[in-house]
PDB file of C-alpha atoms in Angstrom:
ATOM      1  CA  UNK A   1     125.722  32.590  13.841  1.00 72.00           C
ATOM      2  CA  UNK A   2     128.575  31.597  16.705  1.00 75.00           C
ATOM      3  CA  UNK A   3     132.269  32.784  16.019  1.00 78.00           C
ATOM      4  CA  UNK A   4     135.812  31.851  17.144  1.00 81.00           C
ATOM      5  CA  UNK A   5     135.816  34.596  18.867  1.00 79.00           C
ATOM      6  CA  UNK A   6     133.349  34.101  20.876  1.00 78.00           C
ATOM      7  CA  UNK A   7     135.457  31.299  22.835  1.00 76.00           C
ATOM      8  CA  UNK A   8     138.348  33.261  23.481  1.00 73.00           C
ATOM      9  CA  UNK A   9     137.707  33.407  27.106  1.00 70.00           C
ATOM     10  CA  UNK A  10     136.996  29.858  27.404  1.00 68.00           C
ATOM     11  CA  UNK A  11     140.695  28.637  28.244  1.00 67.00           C
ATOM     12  CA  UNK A  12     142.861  27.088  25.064  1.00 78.00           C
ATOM     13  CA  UNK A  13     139.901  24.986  23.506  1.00 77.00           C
ATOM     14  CA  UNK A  14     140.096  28.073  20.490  1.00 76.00           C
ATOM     15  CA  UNK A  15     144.575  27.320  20.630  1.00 80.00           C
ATOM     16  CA  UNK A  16     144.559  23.752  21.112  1.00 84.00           C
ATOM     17  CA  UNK A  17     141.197  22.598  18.383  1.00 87.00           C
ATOM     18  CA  UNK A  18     142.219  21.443  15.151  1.00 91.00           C
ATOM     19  CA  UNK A  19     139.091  21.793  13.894  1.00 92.00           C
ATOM     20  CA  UNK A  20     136.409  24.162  14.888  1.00 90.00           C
ATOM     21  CA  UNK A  21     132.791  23.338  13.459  1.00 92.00           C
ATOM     22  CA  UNK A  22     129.496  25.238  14.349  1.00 91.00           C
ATOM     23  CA  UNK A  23     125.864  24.310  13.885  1.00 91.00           C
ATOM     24  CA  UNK A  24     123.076  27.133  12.969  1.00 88.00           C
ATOM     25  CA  UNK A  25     120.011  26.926  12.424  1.00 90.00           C
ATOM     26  CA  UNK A  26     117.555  28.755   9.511  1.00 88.00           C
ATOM     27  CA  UNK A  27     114.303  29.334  10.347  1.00 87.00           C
ATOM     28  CA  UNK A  28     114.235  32.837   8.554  1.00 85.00           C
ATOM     29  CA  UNK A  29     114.298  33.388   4.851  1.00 83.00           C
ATOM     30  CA  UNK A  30     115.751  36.830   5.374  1.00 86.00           C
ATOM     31  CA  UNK A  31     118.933  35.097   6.964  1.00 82.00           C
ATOM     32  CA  UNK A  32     122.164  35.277   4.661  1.00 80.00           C
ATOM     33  CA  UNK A  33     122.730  31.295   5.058  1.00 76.00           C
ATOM     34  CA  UNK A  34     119.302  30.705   3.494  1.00 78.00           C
ATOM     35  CA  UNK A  35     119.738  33.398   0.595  1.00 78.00           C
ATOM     36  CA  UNK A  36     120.510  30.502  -2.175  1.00 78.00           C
ATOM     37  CA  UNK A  37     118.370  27.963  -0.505  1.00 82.00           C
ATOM     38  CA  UNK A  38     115.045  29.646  -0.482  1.00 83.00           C
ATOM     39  CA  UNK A  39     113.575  26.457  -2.126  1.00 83.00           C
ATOM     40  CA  UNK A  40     115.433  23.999   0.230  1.00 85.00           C
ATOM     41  CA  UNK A  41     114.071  25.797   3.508  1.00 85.00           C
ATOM     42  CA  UNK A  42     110.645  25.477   2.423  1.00 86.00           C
ATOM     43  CA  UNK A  43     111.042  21.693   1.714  1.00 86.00           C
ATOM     44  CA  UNK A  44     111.910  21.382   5.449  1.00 86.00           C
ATOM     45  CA  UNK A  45     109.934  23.207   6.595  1.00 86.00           C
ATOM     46  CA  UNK A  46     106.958  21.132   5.157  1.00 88.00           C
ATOM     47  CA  UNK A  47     108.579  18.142   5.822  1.00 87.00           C
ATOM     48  CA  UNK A  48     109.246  18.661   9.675  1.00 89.00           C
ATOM     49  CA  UNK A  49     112.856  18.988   8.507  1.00 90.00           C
ATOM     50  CA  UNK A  50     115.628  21.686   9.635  1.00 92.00           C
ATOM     51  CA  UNK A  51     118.231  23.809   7.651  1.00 90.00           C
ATOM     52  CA  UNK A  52     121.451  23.811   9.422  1.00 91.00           C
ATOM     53  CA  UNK A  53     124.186  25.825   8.394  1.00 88.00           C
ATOM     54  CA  UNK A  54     127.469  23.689   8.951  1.00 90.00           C
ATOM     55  CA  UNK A  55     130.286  26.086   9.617  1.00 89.00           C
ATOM     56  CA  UNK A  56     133.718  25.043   9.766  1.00 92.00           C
ATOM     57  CA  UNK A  57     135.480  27.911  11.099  1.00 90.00           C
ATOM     58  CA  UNK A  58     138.972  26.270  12.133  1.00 90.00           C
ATOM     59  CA  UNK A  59     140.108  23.443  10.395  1.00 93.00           C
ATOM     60  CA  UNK A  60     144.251  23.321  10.453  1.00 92.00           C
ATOM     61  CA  UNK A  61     144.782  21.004   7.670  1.00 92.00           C
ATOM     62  CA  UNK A  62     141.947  21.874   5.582  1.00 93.00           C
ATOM     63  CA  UNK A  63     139.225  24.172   3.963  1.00 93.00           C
ATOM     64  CA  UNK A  64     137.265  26.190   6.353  1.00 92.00           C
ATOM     65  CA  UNK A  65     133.106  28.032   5.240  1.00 89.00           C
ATOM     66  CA  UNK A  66     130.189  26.529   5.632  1.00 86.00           C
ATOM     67  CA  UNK A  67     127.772  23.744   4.254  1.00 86.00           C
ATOM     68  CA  UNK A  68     124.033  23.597   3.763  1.00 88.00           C
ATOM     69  CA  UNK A  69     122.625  20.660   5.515  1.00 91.00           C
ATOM     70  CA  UNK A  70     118.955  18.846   6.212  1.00 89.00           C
ATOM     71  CA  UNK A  71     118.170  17.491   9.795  1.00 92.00           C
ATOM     72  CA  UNK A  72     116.026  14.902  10.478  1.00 91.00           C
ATOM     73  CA  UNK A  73     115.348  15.247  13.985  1.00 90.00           C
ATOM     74  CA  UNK A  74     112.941  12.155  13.960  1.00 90.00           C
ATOM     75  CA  UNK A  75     116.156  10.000  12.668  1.00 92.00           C
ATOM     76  CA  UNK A  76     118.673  12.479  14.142  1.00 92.00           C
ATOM     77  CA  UNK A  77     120.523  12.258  10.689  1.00 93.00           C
ATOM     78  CA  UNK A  78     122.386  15.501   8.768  1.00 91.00           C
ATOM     79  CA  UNK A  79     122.231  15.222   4.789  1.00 90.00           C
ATOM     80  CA  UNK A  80     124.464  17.286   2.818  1.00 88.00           C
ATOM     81  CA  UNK A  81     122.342  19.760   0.592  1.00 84.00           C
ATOM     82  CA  UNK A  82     123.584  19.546  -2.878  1.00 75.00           C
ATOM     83  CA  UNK A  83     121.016  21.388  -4.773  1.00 63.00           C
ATOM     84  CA  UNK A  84     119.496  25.008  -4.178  1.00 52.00           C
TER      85      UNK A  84
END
């Protein structure tokens, strides 16, 4: 999973964002993101579908943490994940 930090040394786009969002994505049941989505990641799986963890990691104004998503990469459309 990508961090801030790792664009400190990319000039003042870490300073200047307002908002800071990263895309992951969980192939592995054993990764932490997937731990309460066991169920979820096997539905994409089967369906040709990704699990992408959503992580907002800077947000100035707002919440920061990350959200469960599905990826359709035939549609190229995110859907939140609301159940486990």
């Amino acid at each position: 999973m990508p961090v801030i930090k790792e664009l400190k040394g990319s000039g003042s786009i870490e300073e200047d964002a307002d908002k800071i969002i990263f895309l992951h994505e969980v192939t592995d049941p054993s990764d932490p993101y997937a731990k309460d989505y066991q169920n979820t990641l096997r539905r994409c799986q089967q369906n040709k579908d990704r699990l992408i963890a959503v992580n907002v990691a800077k947000h100035r104004d707002g919440a920061t943490g990350w959200l469960p998503s599905r990826f359709e990469p035939g549609k190229m459309r995110f859907h939140m994940i609301t159940d486990s």
